[in-house]
GROMACS .gro file of C-alpha atoms in nm:
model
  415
    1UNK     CA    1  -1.392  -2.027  -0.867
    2UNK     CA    2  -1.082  -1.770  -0.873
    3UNK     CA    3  -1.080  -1.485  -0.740
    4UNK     CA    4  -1.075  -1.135  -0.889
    5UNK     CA    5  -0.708  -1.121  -0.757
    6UNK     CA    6  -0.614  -1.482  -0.901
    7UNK     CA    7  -0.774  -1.405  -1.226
    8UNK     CA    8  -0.588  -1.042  -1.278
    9UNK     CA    9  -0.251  -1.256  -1.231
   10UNK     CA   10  -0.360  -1.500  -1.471
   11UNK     CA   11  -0.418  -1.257  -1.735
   12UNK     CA   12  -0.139  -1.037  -1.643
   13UNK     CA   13   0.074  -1.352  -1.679
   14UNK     CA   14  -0.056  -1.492  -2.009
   15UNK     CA   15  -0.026  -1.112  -2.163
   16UNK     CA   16   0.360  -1.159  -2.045
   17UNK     CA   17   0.541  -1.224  -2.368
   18UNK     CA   18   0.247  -0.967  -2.557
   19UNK     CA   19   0.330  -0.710  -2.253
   20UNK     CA   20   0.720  -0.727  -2.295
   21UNK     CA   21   0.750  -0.693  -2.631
   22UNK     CA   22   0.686  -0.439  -2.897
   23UNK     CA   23   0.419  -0.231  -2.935
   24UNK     CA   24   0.104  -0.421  -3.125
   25UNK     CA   25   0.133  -0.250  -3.432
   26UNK     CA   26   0.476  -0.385  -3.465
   27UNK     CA   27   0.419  -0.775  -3.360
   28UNK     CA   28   0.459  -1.066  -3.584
   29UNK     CA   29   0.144  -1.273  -3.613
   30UNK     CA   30   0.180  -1.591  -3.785
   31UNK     CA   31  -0.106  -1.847  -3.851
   32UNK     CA   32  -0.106  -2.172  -3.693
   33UNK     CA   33  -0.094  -2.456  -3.958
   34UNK     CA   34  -0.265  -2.834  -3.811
   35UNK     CA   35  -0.103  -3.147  -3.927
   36UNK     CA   36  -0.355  -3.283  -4.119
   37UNK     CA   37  -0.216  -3.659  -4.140
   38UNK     CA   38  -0.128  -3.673  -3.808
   39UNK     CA   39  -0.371  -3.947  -3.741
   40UNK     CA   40  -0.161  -4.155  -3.925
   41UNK     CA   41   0.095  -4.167  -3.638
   42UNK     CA   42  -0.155  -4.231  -3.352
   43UNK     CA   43  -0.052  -3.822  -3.295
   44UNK     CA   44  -0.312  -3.648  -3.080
   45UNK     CA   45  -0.364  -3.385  -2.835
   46UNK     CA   46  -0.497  -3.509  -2.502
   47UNK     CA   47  -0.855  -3.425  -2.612
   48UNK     CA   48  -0.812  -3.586  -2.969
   49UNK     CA   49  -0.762  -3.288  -3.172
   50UNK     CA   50  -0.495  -3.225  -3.431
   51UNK     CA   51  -0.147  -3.135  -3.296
   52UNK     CA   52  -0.030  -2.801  -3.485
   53UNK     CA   53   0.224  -2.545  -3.552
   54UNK     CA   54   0.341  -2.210  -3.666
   55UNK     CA   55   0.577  -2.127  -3.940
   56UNK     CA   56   0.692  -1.815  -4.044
   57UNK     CA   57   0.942  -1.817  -4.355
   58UNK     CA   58   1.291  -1.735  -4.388
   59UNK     CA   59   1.411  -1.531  -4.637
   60UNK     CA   60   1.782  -1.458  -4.770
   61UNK     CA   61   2.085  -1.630  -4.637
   62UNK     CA   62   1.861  -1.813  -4.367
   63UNK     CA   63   1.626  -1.985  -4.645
   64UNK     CA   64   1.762  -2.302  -4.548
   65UNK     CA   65   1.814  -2.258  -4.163
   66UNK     CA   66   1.535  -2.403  -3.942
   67UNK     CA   67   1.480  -2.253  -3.594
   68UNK     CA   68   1.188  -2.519  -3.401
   69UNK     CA   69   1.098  -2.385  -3.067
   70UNK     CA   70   0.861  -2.655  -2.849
   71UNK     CA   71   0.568  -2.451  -2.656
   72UNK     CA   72   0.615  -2.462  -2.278
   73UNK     CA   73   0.275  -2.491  -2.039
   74UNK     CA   74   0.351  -2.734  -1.747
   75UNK     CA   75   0.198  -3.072  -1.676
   76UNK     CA   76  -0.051  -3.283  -1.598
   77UNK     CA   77   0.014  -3.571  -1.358
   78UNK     CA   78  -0.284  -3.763  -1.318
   79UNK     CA   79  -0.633  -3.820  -1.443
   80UNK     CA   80  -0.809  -3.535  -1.312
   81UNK     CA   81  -0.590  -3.251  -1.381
   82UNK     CA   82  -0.517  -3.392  -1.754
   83UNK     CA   83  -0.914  -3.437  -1.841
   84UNK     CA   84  -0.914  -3.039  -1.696
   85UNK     CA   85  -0.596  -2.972  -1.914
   86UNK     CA   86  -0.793  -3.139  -2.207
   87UNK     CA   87  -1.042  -2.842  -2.164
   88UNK     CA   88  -0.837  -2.553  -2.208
   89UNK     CA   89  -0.541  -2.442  -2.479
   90UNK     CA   90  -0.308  -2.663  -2.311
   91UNK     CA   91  -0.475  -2.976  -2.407
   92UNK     CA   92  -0.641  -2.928  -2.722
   93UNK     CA   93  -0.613  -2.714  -3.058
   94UNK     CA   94  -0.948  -2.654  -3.049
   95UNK     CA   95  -0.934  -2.368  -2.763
   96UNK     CA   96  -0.572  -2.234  -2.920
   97UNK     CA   97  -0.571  -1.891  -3.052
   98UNK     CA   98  -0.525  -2.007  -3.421
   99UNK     CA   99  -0.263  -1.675  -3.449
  100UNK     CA  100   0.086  -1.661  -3.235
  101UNK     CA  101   0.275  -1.346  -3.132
  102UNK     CA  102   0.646  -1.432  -3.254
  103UNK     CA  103   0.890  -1.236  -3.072
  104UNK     CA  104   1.255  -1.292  -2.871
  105UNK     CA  105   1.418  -1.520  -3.030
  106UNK     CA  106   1.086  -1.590  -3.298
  107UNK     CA  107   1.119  -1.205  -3.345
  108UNK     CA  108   1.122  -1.117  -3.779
  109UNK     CA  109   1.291  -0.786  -3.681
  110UNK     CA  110   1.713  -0.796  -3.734
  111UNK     CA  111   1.817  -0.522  -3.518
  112UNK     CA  112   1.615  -0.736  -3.249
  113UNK     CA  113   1.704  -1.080  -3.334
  114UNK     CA  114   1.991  -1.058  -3.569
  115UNK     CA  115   2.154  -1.418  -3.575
  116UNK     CA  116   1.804  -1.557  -3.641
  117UNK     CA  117   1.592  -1.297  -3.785
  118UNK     CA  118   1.514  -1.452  -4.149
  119UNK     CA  119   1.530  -1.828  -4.059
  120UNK     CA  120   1.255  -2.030  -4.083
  121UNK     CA  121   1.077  -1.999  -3.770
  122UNK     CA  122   0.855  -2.252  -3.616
  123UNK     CA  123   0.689  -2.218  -3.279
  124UNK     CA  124   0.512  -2.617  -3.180
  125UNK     CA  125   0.217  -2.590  -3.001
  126UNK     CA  126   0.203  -2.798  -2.650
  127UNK     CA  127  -0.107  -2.961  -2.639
  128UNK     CA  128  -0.018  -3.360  -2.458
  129UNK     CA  129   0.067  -3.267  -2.078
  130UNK     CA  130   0.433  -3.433  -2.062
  131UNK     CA  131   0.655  -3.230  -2.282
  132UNK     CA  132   0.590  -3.404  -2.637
  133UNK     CA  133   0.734  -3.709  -2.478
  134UNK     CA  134   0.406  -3.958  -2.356
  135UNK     CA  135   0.314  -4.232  -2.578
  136UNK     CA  136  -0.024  -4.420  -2.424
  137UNK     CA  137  -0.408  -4.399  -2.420
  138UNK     CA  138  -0.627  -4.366  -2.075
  139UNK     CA  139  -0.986  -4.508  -2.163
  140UNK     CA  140  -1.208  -4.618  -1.887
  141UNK     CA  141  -1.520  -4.629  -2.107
  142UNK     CA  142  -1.670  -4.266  -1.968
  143UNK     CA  143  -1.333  -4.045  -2.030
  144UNK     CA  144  -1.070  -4.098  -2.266
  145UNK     CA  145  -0.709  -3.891  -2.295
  146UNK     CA  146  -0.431  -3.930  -2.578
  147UNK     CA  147  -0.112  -3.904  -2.420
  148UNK     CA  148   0.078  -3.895  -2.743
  149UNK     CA  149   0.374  -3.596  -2.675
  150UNK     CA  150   0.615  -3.830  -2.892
  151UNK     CA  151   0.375  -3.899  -3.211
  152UNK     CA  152   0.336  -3.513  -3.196
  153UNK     CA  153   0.677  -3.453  -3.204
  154UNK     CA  154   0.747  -3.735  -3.485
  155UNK     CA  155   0.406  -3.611  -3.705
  156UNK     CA  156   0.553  -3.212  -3.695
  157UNK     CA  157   0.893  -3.333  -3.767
  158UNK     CA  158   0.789  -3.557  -4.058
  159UNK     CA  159   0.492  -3.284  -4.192
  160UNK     CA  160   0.797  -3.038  -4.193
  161UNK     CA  161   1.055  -3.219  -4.366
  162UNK     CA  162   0.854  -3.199  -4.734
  163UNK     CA  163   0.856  -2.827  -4.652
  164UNK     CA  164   1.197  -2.719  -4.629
  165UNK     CA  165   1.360  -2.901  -4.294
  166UNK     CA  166   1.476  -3.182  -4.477
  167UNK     CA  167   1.688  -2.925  -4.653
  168UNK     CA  168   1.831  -2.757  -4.336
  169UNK     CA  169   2.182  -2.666  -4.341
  170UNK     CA  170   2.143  -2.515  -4.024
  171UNK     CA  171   1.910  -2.581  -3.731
  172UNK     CA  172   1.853  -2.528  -3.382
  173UNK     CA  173   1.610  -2.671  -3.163
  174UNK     CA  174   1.477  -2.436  -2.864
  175UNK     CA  175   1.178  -2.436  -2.612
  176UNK     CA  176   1.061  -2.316  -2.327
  177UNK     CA  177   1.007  -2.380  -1.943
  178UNK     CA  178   0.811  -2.734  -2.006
  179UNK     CA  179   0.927  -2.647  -2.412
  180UNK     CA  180   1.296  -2.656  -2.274
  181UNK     CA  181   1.294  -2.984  -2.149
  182UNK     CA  182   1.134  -3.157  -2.419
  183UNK     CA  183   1.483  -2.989  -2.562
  184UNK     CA  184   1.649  -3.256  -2.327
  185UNK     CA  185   1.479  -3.516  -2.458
  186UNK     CA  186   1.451  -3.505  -2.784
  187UNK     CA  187   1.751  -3.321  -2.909
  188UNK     CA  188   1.972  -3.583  -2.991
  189UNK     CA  189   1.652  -3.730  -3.180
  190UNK     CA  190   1.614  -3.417  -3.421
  191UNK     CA  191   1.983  -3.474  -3.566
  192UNK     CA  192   1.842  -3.805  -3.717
  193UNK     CA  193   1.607  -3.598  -3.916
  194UNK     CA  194   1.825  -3.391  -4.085
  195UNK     CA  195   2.137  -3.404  -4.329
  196UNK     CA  196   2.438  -3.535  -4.233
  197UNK     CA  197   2.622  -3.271  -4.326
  198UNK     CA  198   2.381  -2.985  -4.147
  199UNK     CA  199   2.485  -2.746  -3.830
  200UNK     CA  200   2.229  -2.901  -3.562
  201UNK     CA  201   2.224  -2.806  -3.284
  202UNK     CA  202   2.001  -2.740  -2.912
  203UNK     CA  203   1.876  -2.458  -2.688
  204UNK     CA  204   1.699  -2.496  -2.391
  205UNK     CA  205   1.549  -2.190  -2.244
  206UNK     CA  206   1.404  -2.233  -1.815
  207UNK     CA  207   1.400  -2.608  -1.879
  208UNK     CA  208   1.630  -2.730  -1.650
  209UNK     CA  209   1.414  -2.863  -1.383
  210UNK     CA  210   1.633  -3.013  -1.071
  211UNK     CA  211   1.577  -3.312  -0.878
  212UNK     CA  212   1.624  -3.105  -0.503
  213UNK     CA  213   1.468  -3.135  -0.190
  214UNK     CA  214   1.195  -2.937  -0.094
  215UNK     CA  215   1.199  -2.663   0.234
  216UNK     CA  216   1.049  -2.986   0.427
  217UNK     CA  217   1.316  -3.214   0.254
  218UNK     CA  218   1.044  -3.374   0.019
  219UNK     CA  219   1.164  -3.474  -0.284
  220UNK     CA  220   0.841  -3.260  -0.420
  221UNK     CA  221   0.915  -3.290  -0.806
  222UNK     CA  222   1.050  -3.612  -0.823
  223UNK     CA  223   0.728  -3.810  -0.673
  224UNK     CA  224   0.568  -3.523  -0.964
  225UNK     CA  225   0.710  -3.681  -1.225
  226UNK     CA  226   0.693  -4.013  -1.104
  227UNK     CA  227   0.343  -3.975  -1.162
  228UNK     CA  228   0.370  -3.807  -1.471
  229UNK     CA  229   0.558  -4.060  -1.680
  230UNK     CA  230   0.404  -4.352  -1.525
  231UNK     CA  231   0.055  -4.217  -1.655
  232UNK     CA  232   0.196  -4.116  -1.970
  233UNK     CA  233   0.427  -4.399  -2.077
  234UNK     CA  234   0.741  -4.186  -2.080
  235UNK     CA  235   0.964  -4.352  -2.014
  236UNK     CA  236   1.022  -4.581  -2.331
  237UNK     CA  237   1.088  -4.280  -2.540
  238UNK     CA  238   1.334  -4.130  -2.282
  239UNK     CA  239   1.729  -4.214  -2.344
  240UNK     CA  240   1.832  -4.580  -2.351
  241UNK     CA  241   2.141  -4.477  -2.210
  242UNK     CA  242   2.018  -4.301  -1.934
  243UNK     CA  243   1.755  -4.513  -1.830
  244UNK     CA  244   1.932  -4.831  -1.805
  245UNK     CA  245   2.167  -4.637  -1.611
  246UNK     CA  246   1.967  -4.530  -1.351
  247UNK     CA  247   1.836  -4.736  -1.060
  248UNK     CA  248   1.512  -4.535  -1.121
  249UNK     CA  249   1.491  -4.461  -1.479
  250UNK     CA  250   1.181  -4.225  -1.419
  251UNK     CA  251   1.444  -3.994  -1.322
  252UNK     CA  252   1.602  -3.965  -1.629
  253UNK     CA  253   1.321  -3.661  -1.714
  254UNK     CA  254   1.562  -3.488  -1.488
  255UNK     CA  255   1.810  -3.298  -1.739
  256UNK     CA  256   2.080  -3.308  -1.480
  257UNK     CA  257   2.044  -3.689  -1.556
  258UNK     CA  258   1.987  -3.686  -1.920
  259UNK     CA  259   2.266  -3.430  -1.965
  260UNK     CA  260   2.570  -3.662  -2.012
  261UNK     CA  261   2.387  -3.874  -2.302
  262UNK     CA  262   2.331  -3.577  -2.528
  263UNK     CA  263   2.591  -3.557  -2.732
  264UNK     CA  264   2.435  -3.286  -2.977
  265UNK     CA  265   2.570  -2.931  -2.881
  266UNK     CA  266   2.340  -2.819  -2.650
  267UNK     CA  267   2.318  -2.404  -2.460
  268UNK     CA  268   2.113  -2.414  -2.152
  269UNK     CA  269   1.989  -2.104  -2.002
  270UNK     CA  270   1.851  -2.061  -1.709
  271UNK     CA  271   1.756  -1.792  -1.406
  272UNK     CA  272   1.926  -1.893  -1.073
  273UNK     CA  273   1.638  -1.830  -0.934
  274UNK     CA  274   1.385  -1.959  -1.152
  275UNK     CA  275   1.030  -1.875  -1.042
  276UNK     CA  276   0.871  -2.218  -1.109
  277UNK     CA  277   1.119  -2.393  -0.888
  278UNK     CA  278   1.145  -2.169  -0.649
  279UNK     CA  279   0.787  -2.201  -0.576
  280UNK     CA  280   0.719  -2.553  -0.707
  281UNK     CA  281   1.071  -2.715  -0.605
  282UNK     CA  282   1.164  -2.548  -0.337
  283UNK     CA  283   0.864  -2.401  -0.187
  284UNK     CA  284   0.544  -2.581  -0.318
  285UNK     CA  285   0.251  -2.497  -0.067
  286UNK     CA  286   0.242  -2.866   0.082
  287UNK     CA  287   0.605  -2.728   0.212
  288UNK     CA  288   0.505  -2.385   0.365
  289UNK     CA  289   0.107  -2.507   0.470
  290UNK     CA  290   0.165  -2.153   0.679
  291UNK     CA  291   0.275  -1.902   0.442
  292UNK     CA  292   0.602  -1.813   0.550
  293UNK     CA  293   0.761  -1.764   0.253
  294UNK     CA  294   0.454  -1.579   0.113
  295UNK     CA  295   0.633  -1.254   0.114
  296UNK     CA  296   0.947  -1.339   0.034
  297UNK     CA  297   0.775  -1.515  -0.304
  298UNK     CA  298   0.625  -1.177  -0.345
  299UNK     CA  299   0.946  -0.983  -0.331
  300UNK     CA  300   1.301  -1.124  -0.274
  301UNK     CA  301   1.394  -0.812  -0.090
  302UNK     CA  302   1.140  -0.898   0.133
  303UNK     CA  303   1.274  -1.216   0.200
  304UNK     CA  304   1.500  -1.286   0.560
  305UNK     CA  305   1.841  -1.363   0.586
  306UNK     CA  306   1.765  -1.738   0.639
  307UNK     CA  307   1.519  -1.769   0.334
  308UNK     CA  308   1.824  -1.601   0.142
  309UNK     CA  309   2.036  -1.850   0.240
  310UNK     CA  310   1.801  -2.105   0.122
  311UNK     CA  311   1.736  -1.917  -0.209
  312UNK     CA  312   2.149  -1.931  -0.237
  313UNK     CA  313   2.154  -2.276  -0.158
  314UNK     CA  314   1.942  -2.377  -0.426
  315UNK     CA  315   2.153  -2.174  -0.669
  316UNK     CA  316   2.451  -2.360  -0.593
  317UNK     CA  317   2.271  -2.703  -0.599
  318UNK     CA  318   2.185  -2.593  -0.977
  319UNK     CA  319   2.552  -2.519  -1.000
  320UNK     CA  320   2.706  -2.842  -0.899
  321UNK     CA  321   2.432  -3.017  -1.132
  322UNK     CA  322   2.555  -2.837  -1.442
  323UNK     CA  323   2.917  -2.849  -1.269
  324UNK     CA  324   3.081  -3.136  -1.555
  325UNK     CA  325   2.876  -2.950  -1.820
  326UNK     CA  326   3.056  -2.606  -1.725
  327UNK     CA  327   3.408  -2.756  -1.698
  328UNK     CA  328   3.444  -3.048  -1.966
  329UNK     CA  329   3.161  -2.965  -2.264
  330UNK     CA  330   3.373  -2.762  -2.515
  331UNK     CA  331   3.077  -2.767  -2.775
  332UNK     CA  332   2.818  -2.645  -2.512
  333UNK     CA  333   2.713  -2.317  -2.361
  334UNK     CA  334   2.527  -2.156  -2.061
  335UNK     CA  335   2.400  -1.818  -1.976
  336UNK     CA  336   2.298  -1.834  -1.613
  337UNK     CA  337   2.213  -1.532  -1.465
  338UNK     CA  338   2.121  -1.445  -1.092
  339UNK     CA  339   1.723  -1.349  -1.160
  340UNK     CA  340   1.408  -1.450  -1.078
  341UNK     CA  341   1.216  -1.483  -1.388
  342UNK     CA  342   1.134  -1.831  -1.576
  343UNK     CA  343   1.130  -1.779  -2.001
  344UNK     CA  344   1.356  -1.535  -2.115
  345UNK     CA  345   1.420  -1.599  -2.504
  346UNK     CA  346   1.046  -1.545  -2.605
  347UNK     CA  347   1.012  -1.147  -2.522
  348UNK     CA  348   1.257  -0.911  -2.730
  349UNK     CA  349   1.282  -0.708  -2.365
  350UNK     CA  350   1.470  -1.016  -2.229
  351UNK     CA  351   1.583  -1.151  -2.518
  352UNK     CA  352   1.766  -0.892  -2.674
  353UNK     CA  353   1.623  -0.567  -2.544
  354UNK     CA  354   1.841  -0.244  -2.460
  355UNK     CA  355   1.796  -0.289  -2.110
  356UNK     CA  356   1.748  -0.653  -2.121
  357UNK     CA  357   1.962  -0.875  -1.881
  358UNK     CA  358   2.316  -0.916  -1.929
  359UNK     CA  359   2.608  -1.130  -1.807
  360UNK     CA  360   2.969  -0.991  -1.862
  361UNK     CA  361   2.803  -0.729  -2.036
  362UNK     CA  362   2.636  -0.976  -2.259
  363UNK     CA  363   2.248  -0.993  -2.395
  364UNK     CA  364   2.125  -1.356  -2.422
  365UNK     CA  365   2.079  -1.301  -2.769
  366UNK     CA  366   2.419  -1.210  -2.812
  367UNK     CA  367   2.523  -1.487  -2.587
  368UNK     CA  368   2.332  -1.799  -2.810
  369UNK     CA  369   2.413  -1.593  -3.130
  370UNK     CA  370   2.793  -1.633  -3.061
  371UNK     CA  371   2.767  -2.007  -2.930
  372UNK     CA  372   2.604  -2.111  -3.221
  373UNK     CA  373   2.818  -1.949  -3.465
  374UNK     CA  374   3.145  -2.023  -3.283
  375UNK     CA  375   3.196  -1.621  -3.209
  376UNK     CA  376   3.332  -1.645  -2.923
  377UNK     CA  377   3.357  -1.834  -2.521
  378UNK     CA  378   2.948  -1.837  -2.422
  379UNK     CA  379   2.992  -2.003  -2.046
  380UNK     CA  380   2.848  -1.694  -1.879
  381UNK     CA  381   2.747  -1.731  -1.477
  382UNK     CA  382   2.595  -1.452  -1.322
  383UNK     CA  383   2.744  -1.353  -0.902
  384UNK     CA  384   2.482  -1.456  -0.681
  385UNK     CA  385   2.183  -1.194  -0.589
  386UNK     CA  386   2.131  -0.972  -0.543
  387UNK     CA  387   2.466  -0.798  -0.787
  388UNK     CA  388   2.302  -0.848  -1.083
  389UNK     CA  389   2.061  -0.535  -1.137
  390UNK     CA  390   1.956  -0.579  -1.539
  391UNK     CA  391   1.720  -0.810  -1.441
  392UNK     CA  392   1.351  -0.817  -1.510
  393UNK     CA  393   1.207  -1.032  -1.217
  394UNK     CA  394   0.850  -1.179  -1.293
  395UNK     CA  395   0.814  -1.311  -0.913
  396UNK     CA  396   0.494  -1.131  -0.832
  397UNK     CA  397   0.303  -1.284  -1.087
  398UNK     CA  398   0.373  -1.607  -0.993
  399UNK     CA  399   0.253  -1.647  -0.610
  400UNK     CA  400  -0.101  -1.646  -0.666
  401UNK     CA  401  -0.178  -1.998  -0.810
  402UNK     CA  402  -0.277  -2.249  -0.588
  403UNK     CA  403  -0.276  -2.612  -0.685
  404UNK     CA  404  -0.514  -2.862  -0.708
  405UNK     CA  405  -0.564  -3.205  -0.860
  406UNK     CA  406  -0.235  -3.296  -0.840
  407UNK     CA  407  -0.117  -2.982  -1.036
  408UNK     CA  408  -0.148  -2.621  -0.998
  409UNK     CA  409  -0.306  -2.343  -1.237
  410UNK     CA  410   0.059  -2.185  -1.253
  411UNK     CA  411   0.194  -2.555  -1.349
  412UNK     CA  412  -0.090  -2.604  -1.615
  413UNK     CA  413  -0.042  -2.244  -1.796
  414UNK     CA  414   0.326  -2.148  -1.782
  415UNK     CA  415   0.615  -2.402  -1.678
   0.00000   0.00000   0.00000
């Protein structure tokens, strides 16, 4: 059971992308649409039910210019906490809200989101535990789970293309937290969709998960995702490149591996401090059994000189990761800035509000808008915390979740 405390958080953190946007009687609701003949590719959510989507219309110059943006939501690593993830919105269609708040970067409104305003919009619902990217069944004769995150993303591509995408003379290819790195791994995929002759190209938004060392010095994450792609068979849909590279190719979920195979122009953004890794990567309970860093994941002025130095550490180990990326891609860009939030493209406050963050007096919107469209030089790194004070930290909601079954609540609703 959670408690009262636990289940405040949880609300307060699903209402996040509601609570920082506009008021309700000027949000964009837009109905989900199921792929109907998605059977026909083996595509399922883990419980069976239809994968599904949202599309909102574009209108005007962006008729033909197709925004996609994958749903984030975690993982599930194992048996247990998939047949729970099966039970909720995360693993099946059935328990979705059938209506979807579009905002940030979704938003319909062009003094909010003016480089993508009237594009067709489409926001994929995450419904297979392993960022659209699994392709196997678990049946033991009592339970049975479809890990089918690839035949999701191939059925919404294909049930698309008929309607428009096939068309695209420009596209872009976004997601969030879990959403952002399916943005890793299928990006260079989405180019074979679409004309030759079409402007494709990738945004990942919180998705750039590192392979680091725990407080303890546990590699934490990686033995995660060990799990994870063993269960779901992820690996034979990850880059051939890259995993016949790698002495482990399990690793290649990692986008600091993956990075160097992409060769579709690809902007990464990303909080230094990103909330999910900081208390997942860095300090996942196994790591602080204690609760030393309790406070200081409460409030990062509350945190000691030490656990700062940590915190900075980490920061410059996401740094050196990105470090050929920020000095040799010419087509890429990057908007890191020194906060502690995780998702910042799908609330207009963050995304391109008047007091949203900014680097080199820069809004992320304005940042992607002139990377895409060749504006202007979109590298942006933020100087380490605390200088940066247009941030809007989320770290209090996070602390709460504890995990269990080889995942965490937190993991399961918002990564």
């Amino acid at each position: 059971m959670m408690s009262d405390a636990t289940l405040f958080s949880l609300l307060l953190l699903m209402c996040v992308p509601w609570c920082l946007s506009s008021s309700p009687d000027k949000q964009l609701l837009v109905n989900m649409t199921l792929v109907q003949n998605a059977s026909a590719f083996g595509a399922y959510c883990l419980d069976g039910s239809l994968p599904a989507y949202h599309l909102h219309r574009g209108f005007g110059a962006g008729e033909n210019n197709w925004l996609l943006q994958f749903e984030g939501g975690g993982w599930c690593n194992n048996v247990a906490s998939c047949l729970d993830r099966a039970k909720t919105h995360r693993g099946s269609t059935l328990y979705m809200d059938k209506m979807e708040v579009f905002a940030g970067i979704l938003s319909n409104n062009a003094s909010r989101n003016p480089d993508f305003y009237n594009w067709n919009r489409v926001k994929i619902r995450y419904c297979d535990g392993a960022s659209f990217s699994g392709n196997s069944i678990f049946d033991d004769g009592t339970s049975l789970l479809y890990f089918r995150g690839q035949k999701i993303w191939e059925a919404i591509i294909v049930d698309l293309l008929p309607k428009g995408l096939s068309d695209a003379k420009k596209a872009l290819l976004g997601g969030c937290s879990a959403g952002g790195l399916a943005v890793y791994l299928h990006c260079d995929n989405f180019t074979n969709y679409l004309p030759t002759n079409a402007s494709v190209k990738c945004f990942s938004d919180a998705g750039f998960f590192l392979d680091a060392r725990d407080i303890m010095l546990n590699n934490t994450m990686r033995a995660f995702y060990r799990n994870l792609t063993s269960l779901q068979g992820v690996v034979d849909n990850m880059d051939k490149n890259c995993t016949m590279s790698e002495y482990y190719p399990e690793l290649c979920i990692f986008p600091q591996y993956a990075l160097q195979y992409i060769g579709t122009p690809l902007f990464i953004l990303n909080a230094a401090y990103d909330v999910y890794q900081f208390h997942h990567t860095l300090v996942p309970s196994s790591a602080d059994p204690h609760g030393v860093w309790d406070y200081c994941k409460q409030n990062p002025a509350a945190c000691s000189p030490n656990q700062i130095d940590v915190l900075q550490g980490f920061r410059q180990e996401m740094l050196y990761a990105l470090r050929f990326f920020i000095e040799y891609s010419d087509q890429g860009g990057l908007f890191i800035n020194s906060c502690f939030a995780h998702c910042q493209s799908e609330s207009e406050d963050t995304w391109s509000g008047a007091d949203s963050p900014r680097v080199n007096n820069k809004t992320i919107a304005e940042a992607v808008g002139d990377w895409y469209f060749g504006r202007s030089a979109a590298k942006e790194i933020d100087c380490a915390y605390p200088c940066d004070n247009t941030c809007h930290n989320l770290i209090g909601l996070h602390s709460s979740f504890k995990h269990y079954n080889g995942t965490s609540r937190l993991e399961q609703l918002t990564a």
